[in-house]
XYZ file of C-alpha atoms in Angstrom:
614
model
C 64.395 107.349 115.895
C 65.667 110.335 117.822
C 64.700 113.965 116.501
C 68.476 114.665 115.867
C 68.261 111.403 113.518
C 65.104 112.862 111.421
C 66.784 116.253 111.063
C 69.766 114.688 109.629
C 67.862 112.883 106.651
C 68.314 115.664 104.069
C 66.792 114.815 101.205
C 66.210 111.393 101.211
C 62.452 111.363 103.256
C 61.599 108.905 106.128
C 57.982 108.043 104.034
C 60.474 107.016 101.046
C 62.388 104.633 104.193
C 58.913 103.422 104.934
C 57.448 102.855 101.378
C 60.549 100.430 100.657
C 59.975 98.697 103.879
C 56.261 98.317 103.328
C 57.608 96.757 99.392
C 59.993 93.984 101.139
C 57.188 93.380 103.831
C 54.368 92.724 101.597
C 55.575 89.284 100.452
C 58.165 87.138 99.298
C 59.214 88.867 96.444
C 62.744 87.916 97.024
C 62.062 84.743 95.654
C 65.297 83.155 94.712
C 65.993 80.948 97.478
C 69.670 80.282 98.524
C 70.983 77.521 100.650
C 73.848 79.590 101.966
C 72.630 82.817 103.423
C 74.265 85.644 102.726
C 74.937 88.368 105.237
C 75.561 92.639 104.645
C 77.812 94.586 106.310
C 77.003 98.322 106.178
C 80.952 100.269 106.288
C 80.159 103.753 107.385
C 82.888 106.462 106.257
C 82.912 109.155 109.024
C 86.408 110.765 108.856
C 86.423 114.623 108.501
C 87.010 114.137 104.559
C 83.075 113.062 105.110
C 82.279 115.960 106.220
C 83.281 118.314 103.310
C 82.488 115.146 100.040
C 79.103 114.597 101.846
C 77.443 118.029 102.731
C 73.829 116.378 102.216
C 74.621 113.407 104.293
C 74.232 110.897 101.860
C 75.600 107.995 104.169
C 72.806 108.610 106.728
C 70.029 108.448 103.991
C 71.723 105.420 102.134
C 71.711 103.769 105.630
C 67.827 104.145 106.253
C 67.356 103.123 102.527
C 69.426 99.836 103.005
C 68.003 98.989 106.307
C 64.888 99.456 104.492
C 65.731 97.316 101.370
C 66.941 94.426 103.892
C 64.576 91.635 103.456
C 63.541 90.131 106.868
C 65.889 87.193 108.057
C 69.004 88.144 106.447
C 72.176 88.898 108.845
C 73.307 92.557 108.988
C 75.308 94.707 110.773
C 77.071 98.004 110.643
C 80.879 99.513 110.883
C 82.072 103.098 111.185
C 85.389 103.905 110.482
C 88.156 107.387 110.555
C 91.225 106.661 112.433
C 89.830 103.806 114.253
C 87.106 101.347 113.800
C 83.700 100.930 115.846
C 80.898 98.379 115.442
C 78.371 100.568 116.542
C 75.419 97.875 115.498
C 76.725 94.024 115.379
C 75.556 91.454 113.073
C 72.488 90.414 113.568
C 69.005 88.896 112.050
C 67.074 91.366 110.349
C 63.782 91.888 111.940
C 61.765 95.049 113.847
C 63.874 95.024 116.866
C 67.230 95.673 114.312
C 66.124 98.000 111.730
C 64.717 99.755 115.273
C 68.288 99.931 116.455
C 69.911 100.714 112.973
C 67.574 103.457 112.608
C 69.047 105.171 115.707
C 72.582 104.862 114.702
C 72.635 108.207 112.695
C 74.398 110.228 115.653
C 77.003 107.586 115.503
C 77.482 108.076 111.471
C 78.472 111.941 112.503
C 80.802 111.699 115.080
C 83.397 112.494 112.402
C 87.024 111.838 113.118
C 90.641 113.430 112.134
C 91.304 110.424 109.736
C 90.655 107.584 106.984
C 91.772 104.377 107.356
C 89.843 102.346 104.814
C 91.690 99.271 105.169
C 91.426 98.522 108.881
C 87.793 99.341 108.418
C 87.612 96.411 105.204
C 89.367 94.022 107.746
C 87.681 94.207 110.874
C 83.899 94.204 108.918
C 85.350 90.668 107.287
C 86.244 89.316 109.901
C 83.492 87.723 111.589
C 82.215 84.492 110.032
C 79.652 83.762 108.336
C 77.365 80.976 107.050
C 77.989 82.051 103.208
C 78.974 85.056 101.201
C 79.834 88.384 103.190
C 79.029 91.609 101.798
C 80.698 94.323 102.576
C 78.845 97.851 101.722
C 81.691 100.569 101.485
C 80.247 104.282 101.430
C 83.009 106.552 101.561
C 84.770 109.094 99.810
C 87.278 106.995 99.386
C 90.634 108.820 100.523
C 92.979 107.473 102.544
C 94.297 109.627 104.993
C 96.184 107.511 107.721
C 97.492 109.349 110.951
C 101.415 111.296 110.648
C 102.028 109.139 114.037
C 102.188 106.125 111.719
C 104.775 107.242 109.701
C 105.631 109.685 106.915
C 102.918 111.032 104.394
C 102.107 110.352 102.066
C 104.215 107.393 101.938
C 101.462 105.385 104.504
C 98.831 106.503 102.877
C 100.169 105.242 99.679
C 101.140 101.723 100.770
C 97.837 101.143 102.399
C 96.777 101.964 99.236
C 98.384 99.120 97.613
C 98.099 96.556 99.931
C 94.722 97.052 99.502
C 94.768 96.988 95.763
C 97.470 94.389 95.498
C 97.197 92.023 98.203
C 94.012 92.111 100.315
C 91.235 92.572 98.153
C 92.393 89.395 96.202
C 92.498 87.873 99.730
C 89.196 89.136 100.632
C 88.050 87.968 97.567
C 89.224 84.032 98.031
C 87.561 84.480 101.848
C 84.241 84.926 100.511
C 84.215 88.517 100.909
C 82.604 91.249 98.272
C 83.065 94.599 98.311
C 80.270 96.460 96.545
C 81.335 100.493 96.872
C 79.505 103.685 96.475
C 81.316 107.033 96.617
C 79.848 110.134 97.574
C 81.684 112.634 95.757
C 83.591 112.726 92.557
C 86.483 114.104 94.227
C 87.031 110.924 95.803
C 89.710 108.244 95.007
C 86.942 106.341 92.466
C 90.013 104.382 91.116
C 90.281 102.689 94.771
C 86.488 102.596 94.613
C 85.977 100.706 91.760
C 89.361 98.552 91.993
C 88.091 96.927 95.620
C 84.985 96.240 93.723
C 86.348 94.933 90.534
C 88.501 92.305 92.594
C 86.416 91.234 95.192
C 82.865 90.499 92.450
C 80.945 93.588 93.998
C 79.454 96.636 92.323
C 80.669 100.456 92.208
C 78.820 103.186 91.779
C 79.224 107.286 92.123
C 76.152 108.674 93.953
C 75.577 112.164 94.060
C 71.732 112.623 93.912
C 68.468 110.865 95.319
C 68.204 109.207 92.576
C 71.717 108.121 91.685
C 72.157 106.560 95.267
C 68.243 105.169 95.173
C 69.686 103.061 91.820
C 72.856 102.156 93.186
C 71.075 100.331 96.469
C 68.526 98.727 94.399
C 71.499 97.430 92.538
C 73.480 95.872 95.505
C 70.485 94.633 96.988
C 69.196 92.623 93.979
C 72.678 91.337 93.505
C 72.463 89.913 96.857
C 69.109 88.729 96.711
C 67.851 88.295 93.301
C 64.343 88.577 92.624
C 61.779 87.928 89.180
C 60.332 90.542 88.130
C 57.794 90.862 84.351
C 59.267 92.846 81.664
C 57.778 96.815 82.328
C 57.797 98.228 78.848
C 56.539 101.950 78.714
C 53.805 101.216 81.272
C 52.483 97.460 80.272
C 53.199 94.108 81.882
C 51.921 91.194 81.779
C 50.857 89.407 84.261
C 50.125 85.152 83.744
C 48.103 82.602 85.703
C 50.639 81.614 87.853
C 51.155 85.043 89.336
C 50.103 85.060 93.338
C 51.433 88.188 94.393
C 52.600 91.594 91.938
C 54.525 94.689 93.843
C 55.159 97.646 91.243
C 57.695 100.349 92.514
C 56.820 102.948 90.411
C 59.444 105.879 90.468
C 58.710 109.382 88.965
C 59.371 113.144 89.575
C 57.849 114.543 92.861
C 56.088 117.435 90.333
C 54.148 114.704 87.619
C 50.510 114.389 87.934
C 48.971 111.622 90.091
C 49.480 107.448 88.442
C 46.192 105.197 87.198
C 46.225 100.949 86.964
C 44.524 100.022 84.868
C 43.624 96.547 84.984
C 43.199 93.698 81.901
C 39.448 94.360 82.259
C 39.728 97.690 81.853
C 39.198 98.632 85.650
C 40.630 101.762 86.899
C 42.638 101.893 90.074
C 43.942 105.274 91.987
C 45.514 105.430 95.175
C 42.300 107.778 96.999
C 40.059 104.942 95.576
C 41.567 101.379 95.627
C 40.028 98.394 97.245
C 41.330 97.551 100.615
C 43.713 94.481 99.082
C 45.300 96.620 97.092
C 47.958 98.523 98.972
C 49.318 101.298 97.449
C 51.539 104.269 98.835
C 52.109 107.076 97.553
C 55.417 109.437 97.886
C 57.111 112.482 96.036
C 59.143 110.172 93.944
C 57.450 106.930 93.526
C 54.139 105.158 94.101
C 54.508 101.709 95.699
C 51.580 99.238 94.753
C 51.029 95.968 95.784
C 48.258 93.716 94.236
C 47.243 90.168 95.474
C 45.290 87.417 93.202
C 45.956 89.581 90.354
C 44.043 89.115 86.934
C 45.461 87.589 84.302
C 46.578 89.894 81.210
C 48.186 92.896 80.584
C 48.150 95.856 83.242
C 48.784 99.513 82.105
C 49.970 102.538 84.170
C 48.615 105.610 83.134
C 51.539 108.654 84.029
C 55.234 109.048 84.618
C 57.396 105.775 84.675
C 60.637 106.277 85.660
C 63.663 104.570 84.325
C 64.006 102.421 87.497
C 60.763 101.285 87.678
C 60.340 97.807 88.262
C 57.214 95.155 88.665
C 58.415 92.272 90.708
C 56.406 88.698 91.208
C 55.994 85.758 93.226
C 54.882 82.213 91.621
C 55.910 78.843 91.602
C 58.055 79.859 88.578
C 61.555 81.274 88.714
C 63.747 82.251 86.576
C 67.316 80.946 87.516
C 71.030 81.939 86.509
C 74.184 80.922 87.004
C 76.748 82.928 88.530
C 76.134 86.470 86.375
C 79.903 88.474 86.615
C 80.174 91.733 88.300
C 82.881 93.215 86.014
C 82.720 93.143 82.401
C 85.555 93.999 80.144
C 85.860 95.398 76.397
C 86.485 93.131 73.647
C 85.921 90.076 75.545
C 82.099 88.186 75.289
C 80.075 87.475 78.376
C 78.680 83.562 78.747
C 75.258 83.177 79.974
C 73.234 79.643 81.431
C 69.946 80.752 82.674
C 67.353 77.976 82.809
C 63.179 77.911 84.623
C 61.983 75.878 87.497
C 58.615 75.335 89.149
C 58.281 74.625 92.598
C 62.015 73.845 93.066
C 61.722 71.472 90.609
C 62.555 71.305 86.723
C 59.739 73.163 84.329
C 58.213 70.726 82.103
C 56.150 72.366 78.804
C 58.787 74.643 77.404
C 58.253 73.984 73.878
C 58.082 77.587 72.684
C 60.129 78.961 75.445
C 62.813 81.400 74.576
C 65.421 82.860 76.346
C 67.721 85.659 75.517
C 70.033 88.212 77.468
C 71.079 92.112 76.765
C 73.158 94.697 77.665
C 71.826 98.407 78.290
C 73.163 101.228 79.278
C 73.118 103.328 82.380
C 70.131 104.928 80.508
C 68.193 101.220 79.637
C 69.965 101.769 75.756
C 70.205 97.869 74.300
C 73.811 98.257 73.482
C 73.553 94.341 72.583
C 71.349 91.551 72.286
C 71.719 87.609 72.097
C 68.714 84.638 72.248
C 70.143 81.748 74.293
C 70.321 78.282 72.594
C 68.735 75.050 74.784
C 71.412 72.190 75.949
C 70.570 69.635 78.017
C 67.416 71.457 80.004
C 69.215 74.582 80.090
C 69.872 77.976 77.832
C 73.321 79.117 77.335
C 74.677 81.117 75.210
C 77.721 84.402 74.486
C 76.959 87.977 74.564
C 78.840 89.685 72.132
C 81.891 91.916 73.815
C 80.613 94.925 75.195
C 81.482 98.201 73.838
C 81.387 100.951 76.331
C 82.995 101.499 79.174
C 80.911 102.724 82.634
C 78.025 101.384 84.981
C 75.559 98.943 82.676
C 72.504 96.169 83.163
C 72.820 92.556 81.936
C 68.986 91.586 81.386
C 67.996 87.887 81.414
C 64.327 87.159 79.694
C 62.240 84.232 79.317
C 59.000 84.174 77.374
C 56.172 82.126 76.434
C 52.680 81.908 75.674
C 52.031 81.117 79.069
C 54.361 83.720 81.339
C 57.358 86.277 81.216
C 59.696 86.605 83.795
C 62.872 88.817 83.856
C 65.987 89.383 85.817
C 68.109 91.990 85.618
C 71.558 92.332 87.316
C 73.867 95.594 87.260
C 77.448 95.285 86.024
C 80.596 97.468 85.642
C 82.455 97.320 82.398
C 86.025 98.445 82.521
C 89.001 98.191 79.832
C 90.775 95.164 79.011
C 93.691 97.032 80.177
C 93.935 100.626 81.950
C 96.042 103.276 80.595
C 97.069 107.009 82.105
C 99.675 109.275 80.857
C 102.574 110.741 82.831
C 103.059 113.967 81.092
C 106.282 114.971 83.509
C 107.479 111.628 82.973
C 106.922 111.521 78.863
C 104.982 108.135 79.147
C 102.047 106.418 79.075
C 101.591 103.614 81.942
C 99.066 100.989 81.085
C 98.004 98.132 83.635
C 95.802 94.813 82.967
C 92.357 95.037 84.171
C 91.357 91.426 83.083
C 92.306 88.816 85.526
C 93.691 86.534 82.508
C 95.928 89.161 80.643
C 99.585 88.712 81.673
C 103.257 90.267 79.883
C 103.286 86.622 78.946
C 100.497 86.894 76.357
C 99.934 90.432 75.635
C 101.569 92.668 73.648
C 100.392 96.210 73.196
C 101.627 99.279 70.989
C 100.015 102.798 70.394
C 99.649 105.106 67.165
C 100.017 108.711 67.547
C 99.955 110.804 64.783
C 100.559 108.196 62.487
C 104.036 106.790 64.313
C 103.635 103.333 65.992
C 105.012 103.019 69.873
C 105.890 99.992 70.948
C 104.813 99.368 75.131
C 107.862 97.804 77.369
C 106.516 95.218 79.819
C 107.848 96.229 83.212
C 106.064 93.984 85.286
C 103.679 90.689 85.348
C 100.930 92.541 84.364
C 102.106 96.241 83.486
C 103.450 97.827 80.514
C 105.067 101.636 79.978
C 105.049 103.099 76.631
C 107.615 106.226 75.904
C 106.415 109.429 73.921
C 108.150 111.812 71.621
C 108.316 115.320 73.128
C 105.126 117.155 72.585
C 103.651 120.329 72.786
C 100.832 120.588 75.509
C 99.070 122.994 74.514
C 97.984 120.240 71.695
C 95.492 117.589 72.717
C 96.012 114.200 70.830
C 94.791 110.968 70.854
C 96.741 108.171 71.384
C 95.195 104.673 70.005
C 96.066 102.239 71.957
C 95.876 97.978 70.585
C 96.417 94.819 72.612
C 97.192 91.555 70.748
C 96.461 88.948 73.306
C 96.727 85.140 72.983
C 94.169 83.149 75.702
C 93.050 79.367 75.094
C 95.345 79.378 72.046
C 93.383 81.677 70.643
C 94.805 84.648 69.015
C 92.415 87.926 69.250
C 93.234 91.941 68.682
C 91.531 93.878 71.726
C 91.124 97.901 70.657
C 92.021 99.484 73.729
C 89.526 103.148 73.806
C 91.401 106.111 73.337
C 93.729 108.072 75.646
C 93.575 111.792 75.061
C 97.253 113.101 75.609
C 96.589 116.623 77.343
C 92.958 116.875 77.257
C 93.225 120.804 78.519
C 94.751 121.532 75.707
C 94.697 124.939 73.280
C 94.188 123.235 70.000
C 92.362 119.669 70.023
C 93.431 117.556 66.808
C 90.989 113.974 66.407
C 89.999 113.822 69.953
C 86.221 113.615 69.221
C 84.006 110.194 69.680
C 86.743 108.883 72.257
C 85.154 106.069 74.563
C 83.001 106.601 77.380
C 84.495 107.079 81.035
C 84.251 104.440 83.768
C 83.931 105.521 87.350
C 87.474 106.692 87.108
C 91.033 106.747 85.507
C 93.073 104.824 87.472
C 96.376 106.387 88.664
C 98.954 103.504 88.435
C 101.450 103.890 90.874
C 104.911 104.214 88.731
C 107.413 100.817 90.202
C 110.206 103.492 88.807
C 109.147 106.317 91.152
C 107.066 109.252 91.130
C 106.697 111.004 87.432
C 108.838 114.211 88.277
C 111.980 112.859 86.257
C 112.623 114.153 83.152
C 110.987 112.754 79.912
C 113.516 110.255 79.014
C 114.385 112.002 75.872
C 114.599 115.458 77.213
C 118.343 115.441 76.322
C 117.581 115.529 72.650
C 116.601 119.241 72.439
C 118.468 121.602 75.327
C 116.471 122.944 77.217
C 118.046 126.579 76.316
C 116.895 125.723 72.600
C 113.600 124.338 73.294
C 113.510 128.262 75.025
C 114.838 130.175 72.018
C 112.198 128.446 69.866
C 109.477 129.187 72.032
C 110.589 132.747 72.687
C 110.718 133.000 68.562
C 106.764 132.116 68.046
C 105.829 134.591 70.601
C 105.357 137.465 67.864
C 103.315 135.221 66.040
C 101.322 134.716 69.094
C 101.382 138.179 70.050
C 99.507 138.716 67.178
C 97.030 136.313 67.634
C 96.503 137.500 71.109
C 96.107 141.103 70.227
C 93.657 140.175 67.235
C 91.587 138.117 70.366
C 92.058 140.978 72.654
C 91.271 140.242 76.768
C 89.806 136.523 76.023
C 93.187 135.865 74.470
C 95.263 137.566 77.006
C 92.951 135.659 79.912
C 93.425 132.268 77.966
C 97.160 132.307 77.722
C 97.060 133.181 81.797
C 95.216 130.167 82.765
C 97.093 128.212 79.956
C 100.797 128.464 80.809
C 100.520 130.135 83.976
C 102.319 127.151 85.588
C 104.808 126.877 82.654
C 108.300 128.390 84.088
C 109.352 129.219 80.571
C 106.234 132.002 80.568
C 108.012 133.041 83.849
C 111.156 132.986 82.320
C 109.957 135.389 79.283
C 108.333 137.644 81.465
C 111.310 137.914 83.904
C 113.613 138.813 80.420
C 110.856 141.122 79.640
C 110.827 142.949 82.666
C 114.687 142.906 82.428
C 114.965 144.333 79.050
C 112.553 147.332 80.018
C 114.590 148.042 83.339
C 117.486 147.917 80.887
C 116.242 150.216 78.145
C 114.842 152.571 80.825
C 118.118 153.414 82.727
C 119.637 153.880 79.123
C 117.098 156.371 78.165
C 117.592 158.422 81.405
C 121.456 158.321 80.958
C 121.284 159.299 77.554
C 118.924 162.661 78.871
C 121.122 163.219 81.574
C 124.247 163.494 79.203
C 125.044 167.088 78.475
C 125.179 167.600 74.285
C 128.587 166.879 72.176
C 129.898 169.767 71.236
C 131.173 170.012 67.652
C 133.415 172.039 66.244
C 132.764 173.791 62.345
C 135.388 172.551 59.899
C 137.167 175.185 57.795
């Protein structure tokens, strides 16, 4: 790689590029095999937006990292993209001679350009064929930005906005195409991020850290290419019989003390001091070990285990699934079929087998937990709805007496249905995130305050819902319900809660509202842009919604004086965009002209003169 290249790497170290390779290259730990192979295509952001959203080049690291995840044999190839579109490495088989060639291509990832066009960048990377899945690996900071020479702006940039959204990712989708989509910044469009992903059954994830974009890749990798790993619980696995080969990626801070194995027979293994079959590496934020013929029994690391850590096997046993989603969604349950084989072949001697699934967290939580029932040589079974919202784990395990195995795939869980409010507009637009919801069987309404609001469908699969006037300096929650009939089944999805001017002065029952997800998507309005008036705004003239406002001010005043500068600095950056604060201060600055010229008249007007009375 060039010296320009190993300048650029920031913080993500070459050695931690090398470690990963040495991981995929010291077996077949990518055990599941597939009959179709699927192929990655690497979609390099380098418009000037780049430049500004990614100040530690996080698309140059995440590029060594994936070339480095890439197990040998796959097909890969990478795409840059700004105003136009170059194929700066085609696809190809993975082996030395391509990550050699990928590994120069960091030159090519900075030649940053005026513009951002996302969607000729999606189409020309799917284009090519290929024998099985394609997966497309977005990194971008997600803004579209299309040239003024194309038209008006932001109109273009807003309709290749929802072509992409409306029409091609579904298309992309039915072509075999996944979009799995990491943003650099959280200043970029995440709504678009997550969307592409959502549609086309790839992941999204927000990277901002080594760490955060270390996860996400292990993510999209092991989606592609699953592999069994052995339960790692607070330093102990087990490892059975059948076990040929064990690789332990051990992450941990680069300041904690140096890791210990310590094997079932008590035998102590460091990195200064292990025997020559045991490879082990050692870097700032993880220790990569490999161990061949392992014992049988339980193994124990002795230091920092990181949250990622993982211990992955191969044997003649694997632990199989079918298709595990990509996008979860609240209130509805997840089915799950996982079943064992050996040798290709069905697993005979499963008497006390059992096999269950979770949920965790983005922090390894168990949010849920189900055991999976045998049918017919296989284990299926429903995991319970989940109930937050954000980037999350679905865990497959299978135990015995005789083995463990474990698989573990990442998942996004969104809303049912997505709701923003239009404060300008005085409504609250609300759009169906689950593929099956439709006007046709849903029916939502909202609570605030105690008054129920009725949503009005205004499309196949969008709803608006009109609010009484309110006061924004107030922040309110809005609880939002879905009745929604599917199968014949009747069911009552709560929607989480949608705080109605989150900025505001006063907050009344906003607390314990539902986590995030990668974004609030901005629903563009099919009546226009929000700058109309609130469609009740003739109720109270404006001239008396000014009156009343001018007659709290002494109560205000008050309250301000009592709370001195804060006060005074609060109402600035509270109202300083509200033209009825411009308006008082205009009348105020009036009135003091006014009552200044009288006082200097009245002092320049000589004294009356009055006669005495007789």
């Amino acid at each position: 790689m060039s010296g320009y290249g190993k300048e650029r790497i920031g913080w993500l170290p070459r050695v931690l590029v090398a470690g990963l390779a040495l991981w995929l290259w010291a077996g077949p730990l990518w055990a599941q095999p597939h009959e179709e192979r699927p192929d990655v295509r690497v979609v390099v952001d380098v418009s000037g937006s780049m430049r500004d959203n990614d100040p530690e080049r996080l698309a140059v690291s995440a590029l060594d990292l994936l070339v480095a995840l890439l197990p040998s044999g796959a097909r890969a190839g990478v795409w840059t993209f700004g105003e136009t579109v170059d194929n700066p490495l085609p696809l190809g088989e993975v082996d030395a001679a391509w990550r050699e060639q990928a590994l120069a291509l960091p030159p090519a990832l900075q030649a940053y350009q005026q513009y951002t066009d996302i969607e000729a960048a999606l189409n020309a990377a799917a284009s090519a064929e290929a024998n099985g899945w394609r997966h497309l690996v977005l990194l971008t900071d997600g803004m579209i930005d299309l040239s003024p020479d194309r038209g008006p702006k932001p109109d273009i940039d807003q309709a290749s906005r929802r072509r992409l959204v409306e029409e091609r990712a579904a298309e992309l989708a039915d072509q075999g195409v996944a979009v799995h989509a990491i943003a650099f910044s959280d200043q970029a469009d995440l709504a678009l991020v997550e969307r592409l992903a959502q549609s086309t059954g790839g992941l999204a994830a927000l990277a901002k850290s080594p760490e955060g974009l270390l996860g996400a890749f292990l993510d999209i990798v092991e989606r592609i290419f699953p592999a069994d790993q052995v339960p790692l619980d607070e330093g102990r696995f087990v490892i059975d019989d059948g076990v040929e080969t064990f690789s332990a990626l051990i992450f941990h801070e680069p300041d904690d003390g140096p890791l210990a194995l310590v094997a079932p027979d008590g035998t102590r293994y460091r990195a200064e001091d292990a025997p020559d079959d045991i490879r082990w590496q050692v870097e700032p934020r993880f220790d990569l070990i490999r161990v061949p013929d392992p014992q049988a029994g339980e193994w124990r690391l002795d230091g920092a285990v990181g949250e990622e850590s993982r211990v992955n096997v191969a044997s003649p046993l694997h632990l199989r699934t079918a298709d595990l989603p990509t996008t979860l969604y609240l209130g509805f349950d997840v089915p799950v079929e996982a079943w064992i084989t050996h040798d290709g072949g069905p697993f005979e001697g499963g008497e006390d087998l059992t096999l269950s699934v979770s949920l965790q967290d983005a922090q390894g939580k168990v949010q849920s937990r189900v055991m999976l029932e045998p049918e017919a040589g296989r284990y299926r079974g429903r995991l319970p709805a989940p109930a937050l919202t954000g980037n999350a784990r679905l865990v497959i395990r299978a135990e015995s007496e005789a083995f463990r195995r474990q698989r573990a795939q990442a998942v996004n869980v969104l809303p049912a249905i997505g709701a923003v409010h239009r404060p300008r507009a005085g409504r609250v637009v609300l759009a169906a995130e689950h593929p099956a919801l439709r006007r046709a069987n849903t029916e939502i309404h909202g609570e605030l305050q105690g008054e129920r609001l009725e949503a009005e469908a205004v499309g196949e699969r969008r709803w608006q819902l009109a609010l009484p006037e309110l006061d924004p300096s107030l922040s309110l929650p809005l609880l939002l319900e879905a009745t929604v009939e599917l199968d014949g089944e009747r069911q009552t999805l709560s929607l989480p809660r949608l705080v109605l001017y989150p900025d505001g002065r006063l907050g009344i029952g906003v607390a314990d509202v539902t986590g995030p997800t990668l974004a609030t998507e901005t629903f563009d309005d099919p009546r226009g842009d929000d700058t109309a008036p609130p469609p009740d705004s003739a109720a109270e003239p404006a001239a008396d919604r000014f009156v009343a406002w001018v007659n709290r001010l002494p109560e205000a005043a008050l309250e301000l004086w009592q709370a001195g500068w804060p006060g005074l600095e609060r109402l600035w950056h509270e109202h300083r965009r509200d033209p009825r604060l411009w308006g008082a201060l205009s009348a105020l600055v009036l009135l003091l002209l006014i009552l200044s010229l009288i006082r200097r008249r009245q002092a320049r007007r000589p004294p009356r003169r009055e006669e005495p009375h007789v």
